[in-house]
């Protein structure tokens, strides 16, 4: 007579787990997933093309030069520097802020130097540094 243990079905064969690249390849080549793969590829290509366009052909970031004055500088002295150092080339003096915020009173003189040449910047820097009660001038890019 036979034992019951001899007639038991064989144990299932365990396959090793599928690797991630193999699973990805199988998913990308599956006909049922083709629509999503194509749409994902188009979205990726569109975003990449837009990023390259913005980096290469987009407008340059706005660059601003801000003049720093000493703590003892009066409004009349700040106005004198504004009058003594007007626009030079493409370094354009910005209009005075017409608000009462603290930053507008502390930094009343700014230049838009986005398109200014090095010679234009040098003329502005030289003029500003020659004035009394000026500590210095700093450049800021949009987003900093």
mmCIF file of N, CA and C in Angstrom:
data_model
loop_
_atom_site.group_PDB
_atom_site.id
_atom_site.type_symbol
_atom_site.label_atom_id
_atom_site.label_comp_id
_atom_site.label_asym_id
_atom_site.label_seq_id
_atom_site.Cartn_x
_atom_site.Cartn_y
_atom_site.Cartn_z
ATOM 1 N N UNK A 1 0.807 -1.159 0.000
ATOM 2 C CA UNK A 1 0.000 0.000 0.000
ATOM 3 C C UNK A 1 0.874 1.254 0.000
ATOM 4 N N UNK A 2 0.384 2.275 -0.677
ATOM 5 C CA UNK A 2 1.153 3.500 -0.802
ATOM 6 C C UNK A 2 0.829 4.457 0.321
ATOM 7 N N UNK A 3 1.803 5.258 0.622
ATOM 8 C CA UNK A 3 1.641 6.283 1.650
ATOM 9 C C UNK A 3 1.000 7.524 1.022
ATOM 10 N N UNK A 4 0.247 8.270 1.804
ATOM 11 C CA UNK A 4 -0.385 9.491 1.319
ATOM 12 C C UNK A 4 0.690 10.528 0.994
ATOM 13 N N UNK A 5 1.762 10.527 1.693
ATOM 14 C CA UNK A 5 2.832 11.498 1.472
ATOM 15 C C UNK A 5 3.474 11.306 0.111
ATOM 16 N N UNK A 6 3.430 10.076 -0.436
ATOM 17 C CA UNK A 6 4.023 9.828 -1.747
ATOM 18 C C UNK A 6 3.172 10.381 -2.879
ATOM 19 N N UNK A 7 1.901 10.594 -2.666
ATOM 20 C CA UNK A 7 1.027 11.072 -3.740
ATOM 21 C C UNK A 7 0.783 12.574 -3.710
ATOM 22 N N UNK A 8 1.424 13.290 -2.810
ATOM 23 C CA UNK A 8 1.235 14.746 -2.708
ATOM 24 C C UNK A 8 1.810 15.418 -3.951
ATOM 25 N N UNK A 9 1.163 16.525 -4.395
ATOM 26 C CA UNK A 9 1.670 17.210 -5.592
ATOM 27 C C UNK A 9 3.052 17.799 -5.311
ATOM 28 N N UNK A 10 3.843 17.905 -6.347
ATOM 29 C CA UNK A 10 5.182 18.452 -6.131
ATOM 30 C C UNK A 10 5.098 19.928 -5.734
ATOM 31 N N UNK A 11 6.066 20.369 -4.992
ATOM 32 C CA UNK A 11 6.110 21.774 -4.550
ATOM 33 C C UNK A 11 6.310 22.679 -5.761
ATOM 34 N N UNK A 12 5.650 23.848 -5.777
ATOM 35 C CA UNK A 12 5.807 24.742 -6.928
ATOM 36 C C UNK A 12 7.249 25.230 -7.024
ATOM 37 N N UNK A 13 7.685 25.400 -8.256
ATOM 38 C CA UNK A 13 9.048 25.872 -8.488
ATOM 39 C C UNK A 13 9.079 27.372 -8.238
ATOM 40 N N UNK A 14 9.952 27.822 -7.385
ATOM 41 C CA UNK A 14 10.066 29.247 -7.081
ATOM 42 C C UNK A 14 11.088 29.878 -8.008
ATOM 43 N N UNK A 15 10.625 30.885 -8.737
ATOM 44 C CA UNK A 15 11.531 31.616 -9.610
ATOM 45 C C UNK A 15 12.108 32.796 -8.835
ATOM 46 N N UNK A 16 13.320 33.191 -9.163
ATOM 47 C CA UNK A 16 13.870 34.358 -8.479
ATOM 48 C C UNK A 16 13.074 35.607 -8.878
ATOM 49 N N UNK A 17 13.000 36.603 -8.009
ATOM 50 C CA UNK A 17 12.229 37.800 -8.351
ATOM 51 C C UNK A 17 12.816 38.493 -9.574
ATOM 52 N N UNK A 18 11.927 39.091 -10.360
ATOM 53 C CA UNK A 18 12.336 39.753 -11.593
ATOM 54 C C UNK A 18 13.040 41.069 -11.247
ATOM 55 N N UNK A 19 14.099 41.371 -11.967
ATOM 56 C CA UNK A 19 14.839 42.603 -11.687
ATOM 57 C C UNK A 19 14.034 43.816 -12.154
ATOM 58 N N UNK A 20 14.365 44.979 -11.616
ATOM 59 C CA UNK A 20 13.641 46.201 -11.957
ATOM 60 C C UNK A 20 13.790 46.546 -13.441
ATOM 61 N N UNK A 21 14.993 46.501 -14.025
ATOM 62 C CA UNK A 21 15.084 46.797 -15.458
ATOM 63 C C UNK A 21 14.266 45.827 -16.312
ATOM 64 N N UNK A 22 14.221 44.570 -15.927
ATOM 65 C CA UNK A 22 13.456 43.592 -16.696
ATOM 66 C C UNK A 22 11.963 43.886 -16.584
ATOM 67 N N UNK A 23 11.494 44.260 -15.386
ATOM 68 C CA UNK A 23 10.092 44.611 -15.198
ATOM 69 C C UNK A 23 9.736 45.868 -15.985
ATOM 70 N N UNK A 24 10.626 46.851 -15.977
ATOM 71 C CA UNK A 24 10.398 48.089 -16.713
ATOM 72 C C UNK A 24 10.329 47.818 -18.215
ATOM 73 N N UNK A 25 11.254 47.026 -18.710
ATOM 74 C CA UNK A 25 11.258 46.685 -20.128
ATOM 75 C C UNK A 25 9.966 45.971 -20.505
ATOM 76 N N UNK A 26 9.528 45.056 -19.671
ATOM 77 C CA UNK A 26 8.293 44.320 -19.955
ATOM 78 C C UNK A 26 7.096 45.262 -19.959
ATOM 79 N N UNK A 27 7.045 46.215 -19.037
ATOM 80 C CA UNK A 27 5.936 47.167 -18.979
ATOM 81 C C UNK A 27 5.941 48.090 -20.190
ATOM 82 N N UNK A 28 7.114 48.585 -20.582
ATOM 83 C CA UNK A 28 7.202 49.515 -21.705
ATOM 84 C C UNK A 28 6.889 48.859 -23.046
ATOM 85 N N UNK A 29 7.136 47.577 -23.159
ATOM 86 C CA UNK A 29 6.864 46.890 -24.422
ATOM 87 C C UNK A 29 5.502 46.186 -24.439
ATOM 88 N N UNK A 30 4.779 46.243 -23.347
ATOM 89 C CA UNK A 30 3.454 45.618 -23.280
ATOM 90 C C UNK A 30 2.482 46.428 -24.145
ATOM 91 N N UNK A 31 1.753 45.761 -25.031
ATOM 92 C CA UNK A 31 0.836 46.435 -25.952
ATOM 93 C C UNK A 31 -0.282 47.147 -25.204
ATOM 94 N N UNK A 32 -0.671 46.651 -24.050
ATOM 95 C CA UNK A 32 -1.762 47.274 -23.302
ATOM 96 C C UNK A 32 -1.328 48.602 -22.680
ATOM 97 N N UNK A 33 -0.044 48.816 -22.500
ATOM 98 C CA UNK A 33 0.483 50.041 -21.894
ATOM 99 C C UNK A 33 0.999 51.047 -22.934
ATOM 100 N N UNK A 34 0.886 50.719 -24.202
ATOM 101 C CA UNK A 34 1.504 51.526 -25.253
ATOM 102 C C UNK A 34 1.012 52.980 -25.232
ATOM 103 N N UNK A 35 -0.269 53.206 -25.044
ATOM 104 C CA UNK A 35 -0.821 54.563 -25.043
ATOM 105 C C UNK A 35 -0.147 55.413 -23.965
ATOM 106 N N UNK A 36 0.004 54.867 -22.759
ATOM 107 C CA UNK A 36 0.592 55.626 -21.661
ATOM 108 C C UNK A 36 2.085 55.838 -21.863
ATOM 109 N N UNK A 37 2.738 54.890 -22.462
ATOM 110 C CA UNK A 37 4.166 55.037 -22.744
ATOM 111 C C UNK A 37 4.382 56.156 -23.769
ATOM 112 N N UNK A 38 3.563 56.178 -24.817
ATOM 113 C CA UNK A 38 3.688 57.224 -25.842
ATOM 114 C C UNK A 38 3.359 58.594 -25.252
ATOM 115 N N UNK A 39 2.272 58.693 -24.475
ATOM 116 C CA UNK A 39 1.922 59.978 -23.857
ATOM 117 C C UNK A 39 3.004 60.453 -22.887
ATOM 118 N N UNK A 40 3.565 59.555 -22.116
ATOM 119 C CA UNK A 40 4.652 59.918 -21.204
ATOM 120 C C UNK A 40 5.883 60.386 -21.964
ATOM 121 N N UNK A 41 6.207 59.711 -23.054
ATOM 122 C CA UNK A 41 7.346 60.126 -23.875
ATOM 123 C C UNK A 41 7.138 61.491 -24.496
ATOM 124 N N UNK A 42 5.924 61.756 -24.987
ATOM 125 C CA UNK A 42 5.623 63.078 -25.548
ATOM 126 C C UNK A 42 5.696 64.169 -24.481
ATOM 127 N N UNK A 43 5.191 63.901 -23.300
ATOM 128 C CA UNK A 43 5.258 64.884 -22.216
ATOM 129 C C UNK A 43 6.709 65.169 -21.835
ATOM 130 N N UNK A 44 7.512 64.133 -21.754
ATOM 131 C CA UNK A 44 8.925 64.316 -21.422
ATOM 132 C C UNK A 44 9.635 65.133 -22.500
ATOM 133 N N UNK A 45 9.380 64.826 -23.763
ATOM 134 C CA UNK A 45 10.018 65.565 -24.859
ATOM 135 C C UNK A 45 9.578 67.025 -24.871
ATOM 136 N N UNK A 46 8.298 67.282 -24.614
ATOM 137 C CA UNK A 46 7.790 68.656 -24.589
ATOM 138 C C UNK A 46 8.423 69.456 -23.459
ATOM 139 N N UNK A 47 8.482 68.892 -22.270
ATOM 140 C CA UNK A 47 9.088 69.592 -21.136
ATOM 141 C C UNK A 47 10.573 69.840 -21.356
ATOM 142 N N UNK A 48 11.262 68.885 -21.953
ATOM 143 C CA UNK A 48 12.678 69.055 -22.240
ATOM 144 C C UNK A 48 12.887 70.166 -23.264
ATOM 145 N N UNK A 49 12.089 70.182 -24.313
ATOM 146 C CA UNK A 49 12.215 71.224 -25.339
ATOM 147 C C UNK A 49 11.921 72.602 -24.756
ATOM 148 N N UNK A 50 10.914 72.711 -23.915
ATOM 149 C CA UNK A 50 10.588 73.993 -23.294
ATOM 150 C C UNK A 50 11.714 74.455 -22.375
ATOM 151 N N UNK A 51 12.292 73.550 -21.617
ATOM 152 C CA UNK A 51 13.410 73.902 -20.740
ATOM 153 C C UNK A 51 14.615 74.402 -21.517
ATOM 154 N N UNK A 52 14.915 73.757 -22.629
ATOM 155 C CA UNK A 52 16.036 74.204 -23.470
ATOM 156 C C UNK A 52 15.731 75.574 -24.060
ATOM 157 N N UNK A 53 14.505 75.794 -24.508
ATOM 158 C CA UNK A 53 14.127 77.098 -25.058
ATOM 159 C C UNK A 53 14.299 78.199 -24.022
ATOM 160 N N UNK A 54 13.808 77.978 -22.803
ATOM 161 C CA UNK A 54 13.895 79.003 -21.762
ATOM 162 C C UNK A 54 15.347 79.297 -21.420
ATOM 163 N N UNK A 55 16.172 78.269 -21.366
ATOM 164 C CA UNK A 55 17.575 78.472 -21.015
ATOM 165 C C UNK A 55 18.356 79.171 -22.121
ATOM 166 N N UNK A 56 18.009 78.921 -23.372
ATOM 167 C CA UNK A 56 18.779 79.456 -24.491
ATOM 168 C C UNK A 56 18.182 80.753 -25.034
ATOM 169 N N UNK A 57 16.882 80.785 -25.282
ATOM 170 C CA UNK A 57 16.282 81.915 -25.985
ATOM 171 C C UNK A 57 15.386 82.774 -25.105
ATOM 172 N N UNK A 58 15.239 82.431 -23.857
ATOM 173 C CA UNK A 58 14.373 83.205 -22.980
ATOM 174 C C UNK A 58 15.000 84.532 -22.612
ATOM 175 N N UNK A 59 14.229 85.417 -22.007
ATOM 176 C CA UNK A 59 14.761 86.715 -21.624
ATOM 177 C C UNK A 59 15.787 86.565 -20.500
ATOM 178 N N UNK A 60 16.784 87.436 -20.459
ATOM 179 C CA UNK A 60 17.774 87.337 -19.391
ATOM 180 C C UNK A 60 17.154 87.751 -18.062
ATOM 181 N N UNK A 61 17.685 87.251 -16.958
ATOM 182 C CA UNK A 61 17.148 87.667 -15.668
ATOM 183 C C UNK A 61 17.462 89.141 -15.416
ATOM 184 N N UNK A 62 16.580 89.821 -14.749
ATOM 185 C CA UNK A 62 16.763 91.243 -14.449
ATOM 186 C C UNK A 62 17.906 91.391 -13.449
ATOM 187 N N UNK A 63 18.843 92.297 -13.753
ATOM 188 C CA UNK A 63 19.971 92.572 -12.873
ATOM 189 C C UNK A 63 19.853 94.015 -12.402
ATOM 190 N N UNK A 64 19.948 94.192 -11.111
ATOM 191 C CA UNK A 64 19.763 95.509 -10.527
ATOM 192 C C UNK A 64 20.968 95.850 -9.664
ATOM 193 N N UNK A 65 21.452 97.080 -9.778
ATOM 194 C CA UNK A 65 22.540 97.577 -8.933
ATOM 195 C C UNK A 65 21.920 98.486 -7.880
ATOM 196 N N UNK A 66 22.198 98.206 -6.609
ATOM 197 C CA UNK A 66 21.628 98.966 -5.499
ATOM 198 C C UNK A 66 22.763 99.711 -4.807
ATOM 199 N N UNK A 67 22.576 101.014 -4.592
ATOM 200 C CA UNK A 67 23.583 101.852 -3.946
ATOM 201 C C UNK A 67 23.321 101.849 -2.445
ATOM 202 N N UNK A 68 24.394 101.631 -1.664
ATOM 203 C CA UNK A 68 24.311 101.631 -0.207
ATOM 204 C C UNK A 68 24.912 102.929 0.322
ATOM 205 N N UNK A 69 24.176 103.574 1.210
ATOM 206 C CA UNK A 69 24.625 104.825 1.816
ATOM 207 C C UNK A 69 24.986 104.597 3.276
ATOM 208 N N UNK A 70 25.761 105.531 3.835
ATOM 209 C CA UNK A 70 26.078 105.465 5.266
ATOM 210 C C UNK A 70 24.818 105.733 6.062
ATOM 211 N N UNK A 71 24.840 105.380 7.342
ATOM 212 C CA UNK A 71 23.665 105.571 8.187
ATOM 213 C C UNK A 71 23.383 107.050 8.428
ATOM 214 N N UNK A 72 24.400 107.894 8.278
ATOM 215 C CA UNK A 72 24.223 109.327 8.533
ATOM 216 C C UNK A 72 23.840 110.117 7.287
ATOM 217 N N UNK A 73 23.695 109.478 6.158
ATOM 218 C CA UNK A 73 23.362 110.177 4.916
ATOM 219 C C UNK A 73 21.938 110.729 4.998
ATOM 220 N N UNK A 74 21.787 111.967 4.625
ATOM 221 C CA UNK A 74 20.465 112.601 4.636
ATOM 222 C C UNK A 74 19.781 112.370 3.290
ATOM 223 N N UNK A 75 18.497 112.673 3.258
ATOM 224 C CA UNK A 75 17.753 112.529 2.006
ATOM 225 C C UNK A 75 18.294 113.481 0.942
ATOM 226 N N UNK A 76 18.715 114.664 1.346
ATOM 227 C CA UNK A 76 19.278 115.623 0.388
ATOM 228 C C UNK A 76 20.572 115.087 -0.219
ATOM 229 N N UNK A 77 21.415 114.433 0.586
ATOM 230 C CA UNK A 77 22.656 113.851 0.064
ATOM 231 C C UNK A 77 22.359 112.690 -0.885
ATOM 232 N N UNK A 78 21.358 111.916 -0.573
ATOM 233 C CA UNK A 78 20.972 110.805 -1.453
ATOM 234 C C UNK A 78 20.438 111.338 -2.779
ATOM 235 N N UNK A 79 19.665 112.422 -2.702
ATOM 236 C CA UNK A 79 19.160 113.051 -3.921
ATOM 237 C C UNK A 79 20.293 113.648 -4.740
ATOM 238 N N UNK A 80 21.326 114.159 -4.070
ATOM 239 C CA UNK A 80 22.472 114.717 -4.782
ATOM 240 C C UNK A 80 23.213 113.633 -5.554
ATOM 241 N N UNK A 81 23.343 112.446 -4.966
ATOM 242 C CA UNK A 81 23.989 111.330 -5.672
ATOM 243 C C UNK A 81 23.122 110.921 -6.857
ATOM 244 N N UNK A 82 21.810 110.889 -6.679
ATOM 245 C CA UNK A 82 20.885 110.551 -7.765
ATOM 246 C C UNK A 82 21.045 111.530 -8.926
ATOM 247 N N UNK A 83 21.177 112.813 -8.611
ATOM 248 C CA UNK A 83 21.321 113.830 -9.652
ATOM 249 C C UNK A 83 22.709 113.800 -10.297
ATOM 250 N N UNK A 84 23.737 113.480 -9.510
ATOM 251 C CA UNK A 84 25.103 113.481 -10.039
ATOM 252 C C UNK A 84 25.394 112.273 -10.920
ATOM 253 N N UNK A 85 24.716 111.177 -10.713
ATOM 254 C CA UNK A 85 24.983 109.941 -11.445
ATOM 255 C C UNK A 85 23.734 109.478 -12.180
ATOM 256 N N UNK A 86 23.401 110.107 -13.286
ATOM 257 C CA UNK A 86 22.204 109.701 -14.030
ATOM 258 C C UNK A 86 22.477 108.432 -14.828
ATOM 259 N N UNK A 87 21.589 108.130 -15.718
ATOM 260 C CA UNK A 87 21.704 106.971 -16.592
ATOM 261 C C UNK A 87 22.976 107.067 -17.427
ATOM 262 N N UNK A 88 23.661 105.935 -17.583
ATOM 263 C CA UNK A 88 24.874 105.881 -18.411
ATOM 264 C C UNK A 88 24.724 104.735 -19.396
ATOM 265 N N UNK A 89 24.563 105.059 -20.665
ATOM 266 C CA UNK A 89 24.400 104.012 -21.681
ATOM 267 C C UNK A 89 23.140 103.221 -21.412
ATOM 268 N N UNK A 90 23.309 101.907 -21.232
ATOM 269 C CA UNK A 90 22.155 101.042 -20.972
ATOM 270 C C UNK A 90 22.024 100.702 -19.492
ATOM 271 N N UNK A 91 22.785 101.383 -18.652
ATOM 272 C CA UNK A 91 22.611 101.284 -17.203
ATOM 273 C C UNK A 91 21.625 102.380 -16.819
ATOM 274 N N UNK A 92 20.373 102.007 -16.635
ATOM 275 C CA UNK A 92 19.286 102.966 -16.483
ATOM 276 C C UNK A 92 18.956 103.179 -15.008
ATOM 277 N N UNK A 93 18.955 104.444 -14.600
ATOM 278 C CA UNK A 93 18.567 104.776 -13.235
ATOM 279 C C UNK A 93 17.062 104.576 -13.097
ATOM 280 N N UNK A 94 16.668 103.843 -12.079
ATOM 281 C CA UNK A 94 15.251 103.568 -11.882
ATOM 282 C C UNK A 94 14.595 104.713 -11.137
ATOM 283 N N UNK A 95 13.315 104.870 -11.379
ATOM 284 C CA UNK A 95 12.561 105.931 -10.715
ATOM 285 C C UNK A 95 12.501 105.676 -9.215
ATOM 286 N N UNK A 96 12.387 106.755 -8.485
ATOM 287 C CA UNK A 96 12.283 106.658 -7.025
ATOM 288 C C UNK A 96 10.988 105.942 -6.659
ATOM 289 N N UNK A 97 11.056 105.090 -5.635
ATOM 290 C CA UNK A 97 9.849 104.430 -5.137
ATOM 291 C C UNK A 97 8.964 105.472 -4.471
ATOM 292 N N UNK A 98 7.686 105.392 -4.718
ATOM 293 C CA UNK A 98 6.753 106.350 -4.135
ATOM 294 C C UNK A 98 5.947 105.719 -3.006
ATOM 295 N N UNK A 99 6.624 104.912 -2.213
ATOM 296 C CA UNK A 99 5.960 104.341 -1.045
ATOM 297 C C UNK A 99 6.780 104.697 0.185
ATOM 298 N N UNK A 100 6.306 104.328 1.327
ATOM 299 C CA UNK A 100 6.981 104.707 2.567
ATOM 300 C C UNK A 100 7.614 103.514 3.271
ATOM 301 N N UNK A 101 7.907 102.470 2.540
ATOM 302 C CA UNK A 101 8.514 101.305 3.183
ATOM 303 C C UNK A 101 9.941 101.623 3.606
ATOM 304 N N UNK A 102 10.386 100.931 4.616
ATOM 305 C CA UNK A 102 11.729 101.165 5.143
ATOM 306 C C UNK A 102 12.805 100.904 4.085
ATOM 307 N N UNK A 103 12.619 99.853 3.262
ATOM 308 C CA UNK A 103 13.636 99.537 2.257
ATOM 309 C C UNK A 103 13.733 100.627 1.196
ATOM 310 N N UNK A 104 12.634 101.292 0.888
ATOM 311 C CA UNK A 104 12.680 102.375 -0.098
ATOM 312 C C UNK A 104 13.431 103.582 0.437
ATOM 313 N N UNK A 105 13.379 103.797 1.752
ATOM 314 C CA UNK A 105 14.111 104.924 2.334
ATOM 315 C C UNK A 105 15.586 104.599 2.505
ATOM 316 N N UNK A 106 15.906 103.343 2.792
ATOM 317 C CA UNK A 106 17.304 102.960 3.019
ATOM 318 C C UNK A 106 18.042 102.815 1.688
ATOM 319 N N UNK A 107 17.400 102.253 0.663
ATOM 320 C CA UNK A 107 18.035 102.019 -0.642
ATOM 321 C C UNK A 107 17.276 102.789 -1.731
ATOM 322 N N UNK A 108 17.378 104.121 -1.736
ATOM 323 C CA UNK A 108 16.561 104.887 -2.683
ATOM 324 C C UNK A 108 17.116 104.957 -4.100
ATOM 325 N N UNK A 109 18.344 104.497 -4.311
ATOM 326 C CA UNK A 109 18.955 104.633 -5.633
ATOM 327 C C UNK A 109 19.285 103.261 -6.196
ATOM 328 N N UNK A 110 18.640 102.954 -7.328
ATOM 329 C CA UNK A 110 18.843 101.662 -7.997
ATOM 330 C C UNK A 110 19.029 101.907 -9.482
ATOM 331 N N UNK A 111 19.792 100.991 -10.108
ATOM 332 C CA UNK A 111 20.013 101.028 -11.553
ATOM 333 C C UNK A 111 19.637 99.682 -12.137
ATOM 334 N N UNK A 112 18.961 99.688 -13.283
ATOM 335 C CA UNK A 112 18.692 98.463 -14.029
ATOM 336 C C UNK A 112 19.874 98.265 -14.974
ATOM 337 N N UNK A 113 20.690 97.247 -14.703
ATOM 338 C CA UNK A 113 21.900 97.008 -15.503
ATOM 339 C C UNK A 113 21.815 95.694 -16.265
ATOM 340 N N UNK A 114 20.606 95.251 -16.546
ATOM 341 C CA UNK A 114 20.402 93.985 -17.254
ATOM 342 C C UNK A 114 21.111 93.987 -18.601
ATOM 343 N N UNK A 115 20.984 95.069 -19.352
ATOM 344 C CA UNK A 115 21.559 95.135 -20.702
ATOM 345 C C UNK A 115 22.779 96.040 -20.771
ATOM 346 N N UNK A 116 23.291 96.467 -19.648
ATOM 347 C CA UNK A 116 24.421 97.392 -19.633
ATOM 348 C C UNK A 116 25.720 96.684 -19.998
ATOM 349 N N UNK A 117 26.569 97.387 -20.723
ATOM 350 C CA UNK A 117 27.890 96.852 -21.059
ATOM 351 C C UNK A 117 28.814 97.058 -19.860
ATOM 352 N N UNK A 118 29.961 96.392 -19.842
ATOM 353 C CA UNK A 118 30.918 96.625 -18.755
ATOM 354 C C UNK A 118 31.350 98.091 -18.664
ATOM 355 N N UNK A 119 31.453 98.774 -19.789
ATOM 356 C CA UNK A 119 31.837 100.192 -19.762
ATOM 357 C C UNK A 119 30.734 101.033 -19.110
ATOM 358 N N UNK A 120 29.472 100.711 -19.397
ATOM 359 C CA UNK A 120 28.356 101.429 -18.774
ATOM 360 C C UNK A 120 28.364 101.218 -17.261
ATOM 361 N N UNK A 121 28.563 99.981 -16.842
ATOM 362 C CA UNK A 121 28.618 99.680 -15.414
ATOM 363 C C UNK A 121 29.775 100.412 -14.750
ATOM 364 N N UNK A 122 30.921 100.433 -15.408
ATOM 365 C CA UNK A 122 32.090 101.106 -14.841
ATOM 366 C C UNK A 122 31.840 102.596 -14.663
ATOM 367 N N UNK A 123 31.170 103.224 -15.628
ATOM 368 C CA UNK A 123 30.864 104.657 -15.505
ATOM 369 C C UNK A 123 29.963 104.915 -14.304
ATOM 370 N N UNK A 124 28.952 104.091 -14.112
ATOM 371 C CA UNK A 124 28.044 104.253 -12.972
ATOM 372 C C UNK A 124 28.794 104.016 -11.662
ATOM 373 N N UNK A 125 29.567 102.943 -11.586
ATOM 374 C CA UNK A 125 30.294 102.620 -10.358
ATOM 375 C C UNK A 125 31.275 103.726 -10.006
ATOM 376 N N UNK A 126 31.998 104.222 -11.000
ATOM 377 C CA UNK A 126 32.978 105.287 -10.768
ATOM 378 C C UNK A 126 32.281 106.541 -10.234
ATOM 379 N N UNK A 127 31.181 106.906 -10.837
ATOM 380 C CA UNK A 127 30.448 108.096 -10.419
ATOM 381 C C UNK A 127 29.899 107.930 -9.000
ATOM 382 N N UNK A 128 29.301 106.805 -8.706
ATOM 383 C CA UNK A 128 28.696 106.579 -7.389
ATOM 384 C C UNK A 128 29.762 106.565 -6.307
ATOM 385 N N UNK A 129 30.873 105.890 -6.548
ATOM 386 C CA UNK A 129 31.926 105.801 -5.530
ATOM 387 C C UNK A 129 32.614 107.136 -5.289
ATOM 388 N N UNK A 130 32.518 108.076 -6.208
ATOM 389 C CA UNK A 130 33.135 109.395 -6.025
ATOM 390 C C UNK A 130 32.284 110.288 -5.121
ATOM 391 N N UNK A 131 31.061 109.916 -4.847
ATOM 392 C CA UNK A 131 30.168 110.743 -4.032
ATOM 393 C C UNK A 131 30.390 110.466 -2.552
ATOM 394 N N UNK A 132 30.072 111.480 -1.741
ATOM 395 C CA UNK A 132 30.214 111.315 -0.288
ATOM 396 C C UNK A 132 29.024 110.541 0.268
ATOM 397 N N UNK A 133 29.233 109.919 1.402
ATOM 398 C CA UNK A 133 28.223 109.132 2.123
ATOM 399 C C UNK A 133 27.765 107.888 1.382
ATOM 400 N N UNK A 134 28.525 107.414 0.431
ATOM 401 C CA UNK A 134 28.211 106.170 -0.266
ATOM 402 C C UNK A 134 29.132 105.077 0.262
ATOM 403 N N UNK A 135 28.547 103.979 0.691
ATOM 404 C CA UNK A 135 29.348 102.837 1.160
ATOM 405 C C UNK A 135 29.782 101.996 -0.030
ATOM 406 N N UNK A 136 28.849 101.695 -0.916
ATOM 407 C CA UNK A 136 29.170 100.865 -2.069
ATOM 408 C C UNK A 136 27.946 100.601 -2.906
ATOM 409 N N UNK A 137 28.114 99.690 -3.841
ATOM 410 C CA UNK A 137 27.032 99.326 -4.759
ATOM 411 C C UNK A 137 27.078 97.809 -4.950
ATOM 412 N N UNK A 138 25.917 97.169 -4.963
ATOM 413 C CA UNK A 138 25.839 95.711 -5.107
ATOM 414 C C UNK A 138 24.910 95.347 -6.242
ATOM 415 N N UNK A 139 25.208 94.234 -6.889
ATOM 416 C CA UNK A 139 24.367 93.727 -7.972
ATOM 417 C C UNK A 139 23.511 92.581 -7.463
ATOM 418 N N UNK A 140 22.249 92.577 -7.915
ATOM 419 C CA UNK A 140 21.322 91.511 -7.567
ATOM 420 C C UNK A 140 20.630 91.025 -8.823
ATOM 421 N N UNK A 141 20.579 89.713 -8.992
ATOM 422 C CA UNK A 141 19.820 89.108 -10.088
ATOM 423 C C UNK A 141 18.431 88.784 -9.605
ATOM 424 N N UNK A 142 17.464 88.810 -10.510
ATOM 425 C CA UNK A 142 16.101 88.451 -10.156
ATOM 426 C C UNK A 142 16.102 87.014 -9.642
ATOM 427 N N UNK A 143 15.451 86.796 -8.528
ATOM 428 C CA UNK A 143 15.388 85.469 -7.951
ATOM 429 C C UNK A 143 16.406 85.217 -6.865
ATOM 430 N N UNK A 144 17.293 86.142 -6.635
ATOM 431 C CA UNK A 144 18.285 85.953 -5.554
ATOM 432 C C UNK A 144 17.723 86.399 -4.242
#
